[in-house]
mmCIF file of C-alpha atoms in Angstrom:
data_model
loop_
_atom_site.group_PDB
_atom_site.id
_atom_site.type_symbol
_atom_site.label_atom_id
_atom_site.label_comp_id
_atom_site.label_asym_id
_atom_site.label_seq_id
_atom_site.Cartn_x
_atom_site.Cartn_y
_atom_site.Cartn_z
ATOM 1 C CA GLY A 804 -3.424 -9.773 18.295
ATOM 2 C CA GLN A 805 -0.205 -8.047 17.829
ATOM 3 C CA GLN A 806 0.005 -4.930 15.452
ATOM 4 C CA LEU A 807 2.673 -2.812 14.202
ATOM 5 C CA ASN A 808 1.738 0.612 12.767
ATOM 6 C CA GLN A 809 3.975 2.015 9.985
ATOM 7 C CA SER A 810 3.946 5.506 8.796
ATOM 8 C CA PRO A 811 4.007 6.828 6.373
ATOM 9 C CA GLN A 812 1.962 4.303 4.019
ATOM 10 C CA SER A 813 3.639 5.442 1.094
ATOM 11 C CA MET A 814 6.010 8.458 -0.026
ATOM 12 C CA PHE A 815 7.365 9.864 -3.280
ATOM 13 C CA ILE A 816 10.745 11.620 -2.680
ATOM 14 C CA GLN A 817 13.097 13.218 -5.237
ATOM 15 C CA GLU A 818 16.676 11.460 -5.658
ATOM 16 C CA GLY A 819 19.300 12.564 -3.260
ATOM 17 C CA GLU A 820 16.748 13.585 -0.770
ATOM 18 C CA ASP A 821 16.739 11.870 2.945
ATOM 19 C CA VAL A 822 13.914 9.571 3.736
ATOM 20 C CA SER A 823 12.475 8.707 7.300
ATOM 21 C CA MET A 824 9.989 6.230 8.364
ATOM 22 C CA ASN A 825 8.742 4.823 11.657
ATOM 23 C CA CYS A 826 7.149 1.888 13.350
ATOM 24 C CA THR A 827 5.290 2.048 16.675
ATOM 25 C CA SER A 828 3.496 -0.886 18.719
ATOM 26 C CA SER A 829 1.327 -1.129 21.677
ATOM 27 C CA SER A 830 3.485 -3.749 22.774
ATOM 28 C CA ILE A 831 7.109 -4.310 23.870
ATOM 29 C CA PHE A 832 9.504 -6.152 21.302
ATOM 30 C CA ASN A 833 12.694 -7.308 22.439
ATOM 31 C CA THR A 834 14.007 -7.109 18.626
ATOM 32 C CA TRP A 835 13.248 -4.876 15.678
ATOM 33 C CA LEU A 836 14.266 -5.549 12.186
ATOM 34 C CA TRP A 837 13.804 -3.923 9.039
ATOM 35 C CA TYR A 838 13.193 -5.656 6.025
ATOM 36 C CA LYS A 839 12.842 -4.305 2.012
ATOM 37 C CA GLN A 840 10.435 -6.033 -0.384
ATOM 38 C CA ASP A 841 10.974 -5.659 -4.023
ATOM 39 C CA PRO A 842 8.181 -6.604 -6.523
ATOM 40 C CA GLY A 843 7.788 -10.398 -7.202
ATOM 41 C CA GLU A 844 10.202 -11.146 -4.428
ATOM 42 C CA GLY A 845 10.640 -11.987 -0.715
ATOM 43 C CA PRO A 846 11.476 -9.612 1.974
ATOM 44 C CA VAL A 847 15.368 -9.209 2.614
ATOM 45 C CA LEU A 848 16.775 -8.332 6.060
ATOM 46 C CA LEU A 849 18.301 -4.824 5.948
ATOM 47 C CA ILE A 850 18.836 -4.032 9.742
ATOM 48 C CA ALA A 851 18.510 -5.725 12.947
ATOM 49 C CA LEU A 852 18.292 -4.009 16.400
ATOM 50 C CA TYR A 853 18.749 -5.986 19.530
ATOM 51 C CA LYS A 854 18.995 -3.360 22.422
ATOM 52 C CA ALA A 855 16.528 -0.435 23.441
ATOM 53 C CA GLY A 856 18.250 2.900 22.276
ATOM 54 C CA GLU A 857 20.704 0.794 19.905
ATOM 55 C CA LEU A 858 21.267 2.952 16.741
ATOM 56 C CA THR A 859 22.843 0.729 13.790
ATOM 57 C CA SER A 860 23.785 1.830 10.395
ATOM 58 C CA ASN A 861 24.019 -0.307 7.180
ATOM 59 C CA GLY A 862 25.530 1.782 4.464
ATOM 60 C CA ARG A 863 23.054 4.811 3.900
ATOM 61 C CA LEU A 864 20.512 3.088 5.921
ATOM 62 C CA THR A 865 20.195 3.900 9.577
ATOM 63 C CA ALA A 866 17.810 2.302 12.010
ATOM 64 C CA GLN A 867 17.025 2.995 15.885
ATOM 65 C CA PHE A 868 15.570 0.843 18.579
ATOM 66 C CA GLY A 869 13.011 3.196 20.696
ATOM 67 C CA ILE A 870 14.170 3.580 24.022
ATOM 68 C CA THR A 871 10.298 2.233 24.993
ATOM 69 C CA ARG A 872 11.040 -0.948 23.141
ATOM 70 C CA LYS A 873 7.835 0.021 21.289
ATOM 71 C CA ASP A 874 9.170 1.693 18.422
ATOM 72 C CA SER A 875 11.723 1.977 15.507
ATOM 73 C CA PHE A 876 13.031 4.258 13.006
ATOM 74 C CA LEU A 877 14.605 3.911 9.683
ATOM 75 C CA ASN A 878 16.370 6.725 7.769
ATOM 76 C CA ILE A 879 17.753 6.439 4.339
ATOM 77 C CA SER A 880 20.226 9.106 3.171
ATOM 78 C CA ALA A 881 20.726 10.398 -0.446
ATOM 79 C CA SER A 882 17.917 8.117 -1.682
ATOM 80 C CA ILE A 883 18.624 6.281 -5.154
ATOM 81 C CA PRO A 884 16.391 4.848 -7.694
ATOM 82 C CA SER A 885 17.103 1.249 -6.388
ATOM 83 C CA ASP A 886 15.818 2.204 -3.090
ATOM 84 C CA VAL A 887 12.104 1.766 -4.473
ATOM 85 C CA GLY A 888 10.099 -0.884 -2.824
ATOM 86 C CA ILE A 889 8.080 -1.701 0.281
ATOM 87 C CA TYR A 890 9.822 -1.532 3.603
ATOM 88 C CA PHE A 891 8.519 -3.439 6.428
ATOM 89 C CA CYS A 892 9.354 -3.201 10.154
ATOM 90 C CA ALA A 893 9.134 -6.345 12.099
ATOM 91 C CA GLY A 894 9.208 -7.032 15.861
ATOM 92 C CA ALA A 895 10.366 -10.273 17.548
ATOM 93 C CA GLY A 896 10.553 -11.632 20.931
ATOM 94 C CA TYR A 897 7.270 -10.775 22.547
ATOM 95 C CA GLY A 898 6.034 -13.060 25.274
ATOM 96 C CA GLY A 899 7.358 -16.727 24.853
ATOM 97 C CA SER A 900 7.458 -16.726 21.058
ATOM 98 C CA GLN A 901 11.155 -15.507 20.729
ATOM 99 C CA GLY A 902 10.922 -16.816 16.948
ATOM 100 C CA ASN A 903 8.071 -15.411 15.409
ATOM 101 C CA LEU A 904 8.050 -11.924 13.634
ATOM 102 C CA ILE A 905 5.110 -9.409 13.603
ATOM 103 C CA PHE A 906 5.429 -7.363 10.666
ATOM 104 C CA GLY A 907 3.903 -4.142 9.607
ATOM 105 C CA LYS A 908 2.073 -2.998 6.854
ATOM 106 C CA GLY A 909 4.816 -1.367 5.044
ATOM 107 C CA THR A 910 6.052 1.823 4.054
ATOM 108 C CA LYS A 911 6.030 1.813 -0.173
ATOM 109 C CA LEU A 912 8.769 3.868 -1.397
ATOM 110 C CA SER A 913 8.735 5.571 -5.062
ATOM 111 C CA VAL A 914 11.648 7.752 -6.206
ATOM 112 C CA LYS A 915 11.414 10.104 -8.977
ATOM 113 C CA PRO A 916 14.510 10.020 -10.945
ATOM 114 C CA GLU B 617 24.917 -20.902 -1.422
ATOM 115 C CA ALA B 618 21.520 -21.078 -2.771
ATOM 116 C CA GLY B 619 18.690 -19.548 -1.005
ATOM 117 C CA VAL B 620 15.560 -20.589 0.031
ATOM 118 C CA VAL B 621 13.649 -22.286 -3.132
ATOM 119 C CA GLN B 622 10.101 -22.505 -3.460
ATOM 120 C CA SER B 623 7.543 -23.782 -6.040
ATOM 121 C CA PRO B 624 5.631 -23.209 -7.958
ATOM 122 C CA ARG B 625 6.042 -19.398 -8.229
ATOM 123 C CA TYR B 626 2.603 -18.983 -9.485
ATOM 124 C CA LYS B 627 -0.762 -21.069 -9.219
ATOM 125 C CA ILE B 628 -4.132 -20.408 -10.622
ATOM 126 C CA ILE B 629 -6.964 -22.635 -9.427
ATOM 127 C CA GLU B 630 -10.888 -22.924 -9.032
ATOM 128 C CA LYS B 631 -12.191 -22.768 -5.478
ATOM 129 C CA LYS B 632 -12.916 -25.959 -3.832
ATOM 130 C CA GLN B 633 -9.588 -27.332 -5.541
ATOM 131 C CA PRO B 634 -6.494 -28.314 -3.695
ATOM 132 C CA VAL B 635 -3.044 -26.808 -3.887
ATOM 133 C CA ALA B 636 0.181 -27.459 -2.471
ATOM 134 C CA PHE B 637 3.458 -25.443 -2.031
ATOM 135 C CA TRP B 638 6.849 -26.829 -1.675
ATOM 136 C CA CYS B 639 9.810 -25.304 0.170
ATOM 137 C CA ASN B 640 13.515 -26.123 0.280
ATOM 138 C CA PRO B 641 15.338 -24.013 2.996
ATOM 139 C CA ILE B 642 18.952 -23.084 3.236
ATOM 140 C CA SER B 643 21.067 -26.017 3.803
ATOM 141 C CA GLY B 644 21.719 -26.204 7.613
ATOM 142 C CA HIS B 645 18.768 -23.945 8.535
ATOM 143 C CA ASN B 646 16.748 -25.602 11.038
ATOM 144 C CA THR B 647 13.918 -23.317 11.682
ATOM 145 C CA LEU B 648 11.255 -22.959 8.840
ATOM 146 C CA TYR B 649 8.428 -20.662 8.536
ATOM 147 C CA TRP B 650 5.531 -20.399 6.348
ATOM 148 C CA TYR B 651 4.148 -16.985 6.113
ATOM 149 C CA ARG B 652 1.031 -15.616 3.808
ATOM 150 C CA GLN B 653 1.061 -12.077 2.570
ATOM 151 C CA ASN B 654 -2.211 -10.528 0.995
ATOM 152 C CA LEU B 655 -2.122 -7.753 -1.072
ATOM 153 C CA GLY B 656 -0.773 -4.619 0.222
ATOM 154 C CA GLN B 657 -0.367 -6.241 3.831
ATOM 155 C CA GLY B 658 2.798 -7.459 5.556
ATOM 156 C CA PRO B 659 3.551 -11.177 5.873
ATOM 157 C CA GLU B 660 1.523 -13.221 8.616
ATOM 158 C CA LEU B 661 2.802 -16.213 10.220
ATOM 159 C CA LEU B 662 1.043 -19.455 9.421
ATOM 160 C CA ILE B 663 3.115 -21.924 11.007
ATOM 161 C CA ARG B 664 6.929 -22.203 12.514
ATOM 162 C CA TYR B 665 9.110 -25.655 12.404
ATOM 163 C CA GLU B 666 11.996 -26.221 14.465
ATOM 164 C CA ASN B 667 13.620 -29.069 12.738
ATOM 165 C CA GLU B 668 10.596 -31.419 12.055
ATOM 166 C CA GLU B 669 8.362 -30.307 14.778
ATOM 167 C CA ALA B 670 5.767 -27.883 14.365
ATOM 168 C CA VAL B 671 6.228 -25.409 17.381
ATOM 169 C CA ASP B 672 3.673 -22.645 16.379
ATOM 170 C CA ASP B 673 0.752 -23.428 14.566
ATOM 171 C CA SER B 674 -1.830 -20.951 16.128
ATOM 172 C CA GLN B 675 -2.220 -19.097 12.911
ATOM 173 C CA LEU B 676 -2.899 -21.978 10.721
ATOM 174 C CA PRO B 677 -6.617 -22.440 9.564
ATOM 175 C CA LYS B 678 -6.453 -26.218 10.343
ATOM 176 C CA ASP B 679 -9.764 -26.994 8.664
ATOM 177 C CA ARG B 680 -8.379 -26.457 5.379
ATOM 178 C CA PHE B 681 -4.758 -26.012 5.681
ATOM 179 C CA SER B 682 -2.003 -28.262 6.467
ATOM 180 C CA ALA B 683 1.618 -28.799 6.475
ATOM 181 C CA GLU B 684 4.661 -30.912 6.927
ATOM 182 C CA ARG B 685 8.224 -30.872 7.465
ATOM 183 C CA LEU B 686 9.340 -34.431 6.872
ATOM 184 C CA LYS B 687 13.014 -35.251 8.035
ATOM 185 C CA GLY B 688 13.516 -31.468 9.179
ATOM 186 C CA VAL B 689 14.305 -30.312 5.661
ATOM 187 C CA ASP B 690 11.772 -29.790 2.894
ATOM 188 C CA SER B 691 8.339 -28.659 3.816
ATOM 189 C CA THR B 692 4.953 -28.720 2.027
ATOM 190 C CA LEU B 693 2.103 -26.360 2.788
ATOM 191 C CA LYS B 694 -1.180 -27.632 1.402
ATOM 192 C CA ILE B 695 -4.920 -26.140 1.056
ATOM 193 C CA GLN B 696 -7.807 -28.125 0.606
ATOM 194 C CA PRO B 697 -10.058 -27.111 -0.460
ATOM 195 C CA ALA B 698 -9.275 -23.738 -1.310
ATOM 196 C CA GLU B 699 -11.644 -20.429 -1.160
ATOM 197 C CA LEU B 700 -11.369 -17.389 -2.981
ATOM 198 C CA GLY B 701 -10.149 -15.620 0.333
ATOM 199 C CA ASP B 702 -6.820 -18.084 0.039
ATOM 200 C CA SER B 703 -5.534 -15.694 -2.679
ATOM 201 C CA ALA B 704 -2.163 -14.392 -1.438
ATOM 202 C CA VAL B 705 1.439 -14.958 -1.937
ATOM 203 C CA TYR B 706 2.678 -18.009 0.330
ATOM 204 C CA LEU B 707 5.987 -17.169 1.411
ATOM 205 C CA CYS B 708 8.639 -19.653 3.084
ATOM 206 C CA ALA B 709 11.332 -18.480 5.230
ATOM 207 C CA SER B 710 14.321 -20.141 7.133
ATOM 208 C CA SER B 711 17.028 -19.217 9.811
ATOM 209 C CA GLY B 712 19.829 -21.009 11.101
ATOM 210 C CA GLY B 713 20.615 -19.623 14.279
ATOM 211 C CA GLN B 714 21.703 -16.029 13.810
ATOM 212 C CA GLY B 715 20.047 -13.231 15.545
ATOM 213 C CA ILE B 716 16.278 -13.569 16.576
ATOM 214 C CA GLY B 717 13.984 -12.698 13.899
ATOM 215 C CA GLU B 718 16.824 -12.909 10.981
ATOM 216 C CA LEU B 719 14.950 -14.782 8.243
ATOM 217 C CA PHE B 720 15.691 -15.547 4.862
ATOM 218 C CA PHE B 721 12.671 -15.763 2.549
ATOM 219 C CA GLY B 722 12.093 -17.268 -0.761
ATOM 220 C CA GLU B 723 10.415 -15.619 -3.663
ATOM 221 C CA GLY B 724 7.232 -16.913 -2.738
ATOM 222 C CA SER B 725 4.360 -18.658 -4.414
ATOM 223 C CA ARG B 726 1.692 -16.502 -5.721
ATOM 224 C CA LEU B 727 -1.841 -18.160 -5.597
ATOM 225 C CA THR B 728 -4.929 -17.135 -7.434
ATOM 226 C CA VAL B 729 -8.484 -18.601 -6.491
ATOM 227 C CA LEU B 730 -10.960 -18.188 -9.147
#
């Protein structure tokens, strides 16, 4: 089945540092999304990307939809303690299942205060 | 505006027992999803409803799992009988015509099967 590969699996960073994570797939997606999940909560949408090559920002977060439509990147600038959590990439729009999301396994972000 | 509401938040049962989870989506959202999230993994789709119709249940283990969405609003996911491997967080999500993939998730129901 469809699989998304996220890297890194986890990372520790110093507060104030920039963070980069990425997601790749062997299949093409028409939509890439990034969600964040805090402990005991459901995932929350951060950024949605709908066009190959698109670069979108949401505050300190910037994400890009890869030109091949098989990858996406998320950058967090000047990290703060509340950035801690698990970040999931998700792809949608493969085949005829426009509404179904495929999630990666997540990147766990821990920030040293 | 209220978000997606799920209950119960936590459930501990013995294997072979039945269990049910309930979800109330955001008002006006026609699409409802049930996902399962195993420890250390991303959510995996079990079933998707468009109003009261299940349009994708290909990943639902139909021998023991069932779901319904009567009247196209609330939904119930049932497992009978539960197995040890069913321990996971069951997430409900809804969407209302925003961009593709823009889902609103509930807090989840954490199931532990002993």
